[in-house]
Each structure stands twice: as structure tokens, then as C-alpha cells.
Short mmCIF file of C-alpha atoms in Angstrom, two decimals:
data_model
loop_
_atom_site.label_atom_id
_atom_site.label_comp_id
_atom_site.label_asym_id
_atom_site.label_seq_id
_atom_site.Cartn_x
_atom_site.Cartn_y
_atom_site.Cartn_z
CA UNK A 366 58.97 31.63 -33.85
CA UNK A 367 61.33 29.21 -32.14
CA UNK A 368 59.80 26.59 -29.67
CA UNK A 369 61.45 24.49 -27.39
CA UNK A 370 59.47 21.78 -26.03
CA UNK A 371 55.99 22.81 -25.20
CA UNK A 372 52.74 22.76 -27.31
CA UNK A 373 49.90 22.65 -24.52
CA UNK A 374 46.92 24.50 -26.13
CA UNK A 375 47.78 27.05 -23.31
CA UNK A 376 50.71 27.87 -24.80
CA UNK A 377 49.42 28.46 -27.95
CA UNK A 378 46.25 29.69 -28.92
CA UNK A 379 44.79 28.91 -31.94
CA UNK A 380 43.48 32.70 -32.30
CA UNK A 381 46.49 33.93 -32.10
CA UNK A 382 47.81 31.43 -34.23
CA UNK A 383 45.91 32.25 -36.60
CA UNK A 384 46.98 36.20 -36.46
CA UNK A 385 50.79 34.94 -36.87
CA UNK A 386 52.66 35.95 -39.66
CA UNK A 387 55.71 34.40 -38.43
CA UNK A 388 57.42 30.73 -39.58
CA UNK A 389 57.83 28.26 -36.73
CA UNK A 390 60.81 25.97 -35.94
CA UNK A 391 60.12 23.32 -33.35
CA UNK A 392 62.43 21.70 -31.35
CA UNK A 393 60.87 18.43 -29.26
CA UNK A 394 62.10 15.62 -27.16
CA UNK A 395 61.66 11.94 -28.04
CA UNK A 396 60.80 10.67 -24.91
CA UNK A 397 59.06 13.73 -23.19
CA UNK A 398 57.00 13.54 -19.79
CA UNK A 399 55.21 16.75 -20.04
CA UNK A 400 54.32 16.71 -23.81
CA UNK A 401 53.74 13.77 -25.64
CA UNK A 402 54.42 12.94 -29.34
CA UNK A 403 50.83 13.37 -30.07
CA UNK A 404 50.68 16.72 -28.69
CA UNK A 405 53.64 17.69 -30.71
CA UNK A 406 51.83 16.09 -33.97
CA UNK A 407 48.57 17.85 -32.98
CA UNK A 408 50.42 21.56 -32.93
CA UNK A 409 52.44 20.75 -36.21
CA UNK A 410 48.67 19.40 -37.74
CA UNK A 411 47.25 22.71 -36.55
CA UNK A 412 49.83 24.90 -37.48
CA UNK A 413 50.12 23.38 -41.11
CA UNK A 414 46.30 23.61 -41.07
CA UNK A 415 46.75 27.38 -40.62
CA UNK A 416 48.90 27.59 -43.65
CA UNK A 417 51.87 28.15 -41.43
CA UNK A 418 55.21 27.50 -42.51
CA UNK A 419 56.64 24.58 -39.87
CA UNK A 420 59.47 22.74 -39.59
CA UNK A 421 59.62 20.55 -36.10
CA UNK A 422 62.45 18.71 -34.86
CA UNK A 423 62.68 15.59 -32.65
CA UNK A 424 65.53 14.85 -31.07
CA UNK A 425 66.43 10.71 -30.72
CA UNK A 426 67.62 9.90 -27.09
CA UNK A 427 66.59 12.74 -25.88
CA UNK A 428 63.95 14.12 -22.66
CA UNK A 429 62.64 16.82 -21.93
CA UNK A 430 64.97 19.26 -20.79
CA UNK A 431 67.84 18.35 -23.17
CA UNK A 432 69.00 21.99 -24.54
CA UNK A 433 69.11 22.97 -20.64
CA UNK A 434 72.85 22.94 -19.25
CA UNK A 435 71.74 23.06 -15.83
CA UNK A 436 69.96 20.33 -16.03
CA UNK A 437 72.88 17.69 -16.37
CA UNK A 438 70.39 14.38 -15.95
CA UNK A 439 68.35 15.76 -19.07
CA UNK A 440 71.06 17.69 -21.04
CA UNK A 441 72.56 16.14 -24.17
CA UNK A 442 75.01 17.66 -25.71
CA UNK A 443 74.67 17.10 -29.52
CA UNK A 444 70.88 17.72 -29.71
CA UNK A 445 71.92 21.09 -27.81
CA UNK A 446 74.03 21.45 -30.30
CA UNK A 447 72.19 20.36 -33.55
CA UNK A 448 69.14 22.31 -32.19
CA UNK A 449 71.39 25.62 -31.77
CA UNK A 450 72.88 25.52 -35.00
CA UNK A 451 69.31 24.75 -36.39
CA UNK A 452 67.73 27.84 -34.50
CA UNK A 453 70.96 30.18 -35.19
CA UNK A 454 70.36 29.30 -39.53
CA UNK A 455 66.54 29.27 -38.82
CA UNK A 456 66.84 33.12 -37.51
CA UNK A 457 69.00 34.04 -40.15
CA UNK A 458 67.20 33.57 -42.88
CA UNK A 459 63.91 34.39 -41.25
CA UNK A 460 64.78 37.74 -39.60
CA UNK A 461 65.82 41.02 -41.53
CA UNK A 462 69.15 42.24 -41.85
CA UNK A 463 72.62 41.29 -41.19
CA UNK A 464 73.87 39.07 -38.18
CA UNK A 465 75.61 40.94 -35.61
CA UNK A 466 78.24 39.44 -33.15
#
């Protein structure tokens, strides 16, 4: 599972969580309005706690916002980039079978 951003508990529920059989790859601001670094630390806490496999990103410079292109007073190039690249090898070795296109 790929996140970008967000780790409100009402985004992820810790039932579910539980259920999930799926690695997670996190991909966080450093200076975020809507989540803050302790809400990123508390999901990452949980998720290890769950015996999930996790590997979460923060991005220096950044805000939230940064992987959006539309957004050019949050976007950053190179963390859009790093955090692509990151998510495109994540994928691959994660999912089944051979990359198409």
C-alpha cells in the first residue's frame, strides 16, 4: 500500500489494519499543516506494532502537497521525483508479475 500524506485514524483503521496483508510505503511532508510529524510517527508505531512491513519517507523542504503538479506553491520537483521512483521500485518488487509499459 502506497500513502501519500495522510494518516488521520479515519483514514486508516486499525481493524482493517490489522486484516492487511499488504507492505506499506509512506511518503510524508516535513513541514505538513494537515498531518503532523507525530501523526506520521503514531501510524508508522502502529503499523510496526501490527507486524507490518513499513518503510515511510519524509521529504526535507517539503509541504504538504509536494507530489501534486497542480499545485505549483506546494510542488517540488525532486521529492516528486525521488518519491516516484521510490513508489515505481516499491510496486515492483511488491506486486506479482512483470512490469508492463
Amino acid at each position: 500500500m502506497v500513502l501519500f500524506y495522510g494518516t488521520r485514524e479515519g483514514d486508516y483503521d486499525q481493524t482493517k489494519l490489522s486484516k492487511a496483508q499488504a507492505a506499506f510505503l509512506g511518503h510524508f511532508a516535513e513541514t505538513d499543516e494537515f498531518e503532523s510529524a507525530a501523526s506520521v510517527q503514531g501510524l508508522e508505531k502502529l503499523l510496526r506494532t501490527l507486524g507490518k512491513n513499513v518503510t515511510f519517507h519524509t521529504y526535507p523542504g517539503t509541504t504538504h502537497w509536494f507530489f501534486e503538479n497542480d499545485r505549483p506553491d506546494a510542488y517540488n520537483t525532486g521529492a516528486a521525483k525521488t518519491a516516484w521512483e521510490r513508489t515505481i521500485r516499491f510496486l515492483t518488487t511488491q506486486l506479482p508479475g512483470k512490469p508492463r509499459g
